[in-house]
Amino acid sequence: MGGTGPGPVTDPRTALLPREFFAGPSLQVAPRLLGCVLEHQTADGLVAVELTEVEAYEGSADPASHSYRGRTARNGVMFGPPGHAYVYFTYGMHFCVNLVCLPEGTSSAVLLRAGRVTEGAALAAARRLAGRAGAAVTDRDLARGPARLCQALGIDRAQDGADACDPGSPLRIRPGPASPPGPPPASPSAGTLPRVSRGPRVGVSMAADRPWRFWLTGDPTVSAYRPWVPRTRPKPVSPPAAEGGTIGR
DNA sequence: CGACAGATGCGCT
DNA sequence: GCGCATCTGTCGA
């Protein structure tokens, strides 16, 4: 547009969240991410979601965090610079995406748990229904839950480490329609947030008492709260060998 | 509706 | 080998 201007491209519709947005602890960043827009550009098209539910995870002080026991090959991105995506694979079939907070060397992050699809709904639905002939999905359920959100956006291990603050990255985070760009105000008295609720995190067995989950109050795309329950062991198809078997010593 | 179990791969002890 | 920051279909009321 107006190709003669030498100035930088600062169209608010294309501006991304600055890296300083993620400079604080995840507990501070998490509620401010609500309403922001995560978008993923692929060869198939663009899908964008407005975030409606997130969870904060800390590092060595948080027993529920993947980085609680230190750095490994899997969680390495959590220890890297802020604003990057930490994508992990779980339950043998699902991906979940976080955005890394705090400076390099520390390891807190915000898990993106749910969102409302604002662009590319048809592509999102096609991804969600792939391999399920005859099934259907409502707009509300397109990105309702962390694994569904990743599937709708086409996020997998290939996006682990992607820089969401880089305009050249296919995976980007930008301010929401109602949230101004720039770093979060230092004052906790900022009353500009939409109505945000908070409560315990979903599905975590450790530190289940910490109310580190944040969501937009009353939003229908927020996932249903499910407390952690002990996992029932799968029943062996064939009974193990009788007493006195040779297994285990 | 709510409750439950199966699916299914990988990281860590 | 165990346990997982989950989702979905099926069962029963």
PDB file of N, CA, C and O in Angstrom, chain A residues 50 52-53 113-117 139-141 143-145 218-223:
ATOM      1  N   GLU A  50      -7.888 -16.610  18.397  1.00  0.00           N
ATOM      2  CA  GLU A  50      -7.813 -15.675  19.513  1.00  0.00           C
ATOM      3  C   GLU A  50      -7.784 -16.499  20.798  1.00  0.00           C
ATOM      4  O   GLU A  50      -8.692 -17.297  21.053  1.00  0.00           O
ATOM      5  N   THR A  52      -8.176 -17.913  24.374  1.00  0.00           N
ATOM      6  CA  THR A  52      -9.202 -17.743  25.411  1.00  0.00           C
ATOM      7  C   THR A  52      -8.849 -18.456  26.712  1.00  0.00           C
ATOM      8  O   THR A  52      -9.513 -18.252  27.719  1.00  0.00           O
ATOM      9  N   GLU A  53      -7.810 -19.298  26.689  1.00  0.00           N
ATOM     10  CA  GLU A  53      -7.456 -20.063  27.884  1.00  0.00           C
ATOM     11  C   GLU A  53      -5.970 -20.401  27.846  1.00  0.00           C
ATOM     12  O   GLU A  53      -5.467 -20.898  26.826  1.00  0.00           O
ATOM     13  N   ARG A 113      -4.027 -23.228  25.858  1.00  0.00           N
ATOM     14  CA  ARG A 113      -4.992 -24.312  26.074  1.00  0.00           C
ATOM     15  C   ARG A 113      -6.216 -24.261  25.179  1.00  0.00           C
ATOM     16  O   ARG A 113      -6.840 -25.293  24.929  1.00  0.00           O
ATOM     17  N   ALA A 114      -6.618 -23.076  24.734  1.00  0.00           N
ATOM     18  CA  ALA A 114      -7.821 -23.000  23.902  1.00  0.00           C
ATOM     19  C   ALA A 114      -7.894 -21.653  23.214  1.00  0.00           C
ATOM     20  O   ALA A 114      -7.261 -20.684  23.636  1.00  0.00           O
ATOM     21  N   GLY A 115      -8.679 -21.601  22.147  1.00  0.00           N
ATOM     22  CA  GLY A 115      -8.856 -20.354  21.421  1.00  0.00           C
ATOM     23  C   GLY A 115     -10.080 -20.404  20.534  1.00  0.00           C
ATOM     24  O   GLY A 115     -10.694 -21.456  20.353  1.00  0.00           O
ATOM     25  N   ARG A 116     -10.408 -19.242  19.998  1.00  0.00           N
ATOM     26  CA  ARG A 116     -11.528 -19.108  19.073  1.00  0.00           C
ATOM     27  C   ARG A 116     -10.952 -18.848  17.692  1.00  0.00           C
ATOM     28  O   ARG A 116     -10.173 -17.912  17.507  1.00  0.00           O
ATOM     29  N   VAL A 117     -11.300 -19.693  16.739  1.00  0.00           N
ATOM     30  CA  VAL A 117     -10.751 -19.550  15.390  1.00  0.00           C
ATOM     31  C   VAL A 117     -11.344 -18.309  14.729  1.00  0.00           C
ATOM     32  O   VAL A 117     -12.565 -18.172  14.629  1.00  0.00           O
ATOM     33  N   ASP A 139     -17.801 -24.941  15.337  1.00  0.00           N
ATOM     34  CA  ASP A 139     -16.812 -23.869  15.398  1.00  0.00           C
ATOM     35  C   ASP A 139     -16.270 -23.715  16.817  1.00  0.00           C
ATOM     36  O   ASP A 139     -15.090 -23.477  17.019  1.00  0.00           O
ATOM     37  N   ARG A 140     -17.131 -23.898  17.774  1.00  0.00           N
ATOM     38  CA  ARG A 140     -16.743 -23.737  19.172  1.00  0.00           C
ATOM     39  C   ARG A 140     -15.651 -24.733  19.572  1.00  0.00           C
ATOM     40  O   ARG A 140     -14.758 -24.429  20.360  1.00  0.00           O
ATOM     41  N   ASP A 141     -15.729 -25.945  19.009  1.00  0.00           N
ATOM     42  CA  ASP A 141     -14.799 -27.008  19.409  1.00  0.00           C
ATOM     43  C   ASP A 141     -13.538 -27.069  18.561  1.00  0.00           C
ATOM     44  O   ASP A 141     -12.703 -27.941  18.773  1.00  0.00           O
ATOM     45  N   ALA A 143     -10.794 -25.332  18.388  1.00  0.00           N
ATOM     46  CA  ALA A 143      -9.516 -25.185  19.107  1.00  0.00           C
ATOM     47  C   ALA A 143      -9.760 -25.186  20.613  1.00  0.00           C
ATOM     48  O   ALA A 143      -9.093 -24.492  21.367  1.00  0.00           O
ATOM     49  N   ARG A 144     -10.730 -25.986  21.046  1.00  0.00           N
ATOM     50  CA  ARG A 144     -11.101 -26.042  22.466  1.00  0.00           C
ATOM     51  C   ARG A 144     -10.336 -27.163  23.147  1.00  0.00           C
ATOM     52  O   ARG A 144     -10.762 -28.312  23.147  1.00  0.00           O
ATOM     53  N   GLY A 145      -9.180 -26.824  23.708  1.00  0.00           N
ATOM     54  CA  GLY A 145      -8.274 -27.808  24.298  1.00  0.00           C
ATOM     55  C   GLY A 145      -6.903 -27.695  23.639  1.00  0.00           C
ATOM     56  O   GLY A 145      -6.813 -27.353  22.459  1.00  0.00           O
ATOM     57  N   GLY A 218     -16.559 -16.843  30.993  1.00  0.00           N
ATOM     58  CA  GLY A 218     -17.784 -17.116  30.260  1.00  0.00           C
ATOM     59  C   GLY A 218     -17.597 -17.456  28.799  1.00  0.00           C
ATOM     60  O   GLY A 218     -18.580 -17.707  28.101  1.00  0.00           O
ATOM     61  N   ASP A 219     -16.371 -17.481  28.304  1.00  0.00           N
ATOM     62  CA  ASP A 219     -16.160 -17.765  26.883  1.00  0.00           C
ATOM     63  C   ASP A 219     -16.467 -19.233  26.591  1.00  0.00           C
ATOM     64  O   ASP A 219     -15.971 -20.131  27.280  1.00  0.00           O
ATOM     65  N   PRO A 220     -17.273 -19.500  25.558  1.00  0.00           N
ATOM     66  CA  PRO A 220     -17.684 -20.883  25.268  1.00  0.00           C
ATOM     67  C   PRO A 220     -16.560 -21.758  24.730  1.00  0.00           C
ATOM     68  O   PRO A 220     -16.690 -22.982  24.748  1.00  0.00           O
ATOM     69  N   THR A 221     -15.471 -21.155  24.259  1.00  0.00           N
ATOM     70  CA  THR A 221     -14.389 -21.978  23.703  1.00  0.00           C
ATOM     71  C   THR A 221     -13.406 -22.455  24.764  1.00  0.00           C
ATOM     72  O   THR A 221     -12.451 -23.174  24.458  1.00  0.00           O
ATOM     73  N   VAL A 222     -13.618 -22.046  26.016  1.00  0.00           N
ATOM     74  CA  VAL A 222     -12.749 -22.518  27.093  1.00  0.00           C
ATOM     75  C   VAL A 222     -13.010 -23.994  27.350  1.00  0.00           C
ATOM     76  O   VAL A 222     -14.163 -24.432  27.352  1.00  0.00           O
ATOM     77  N   SER A 223     -11.952 -24.757  27.546  1.00  0.00           N
ATOM     78  CA  SER A 223     -12.101 -26.203  27.716  1.00  0.00           C
ATOM     79  C   SER A 223     -12.724 -26.525  29.070  1.00  0.00           C
ATOM     80  O   SER A 223     -12.658 -25.736  30.010  1.00  0.00           O
TER      81      SER A 223
END
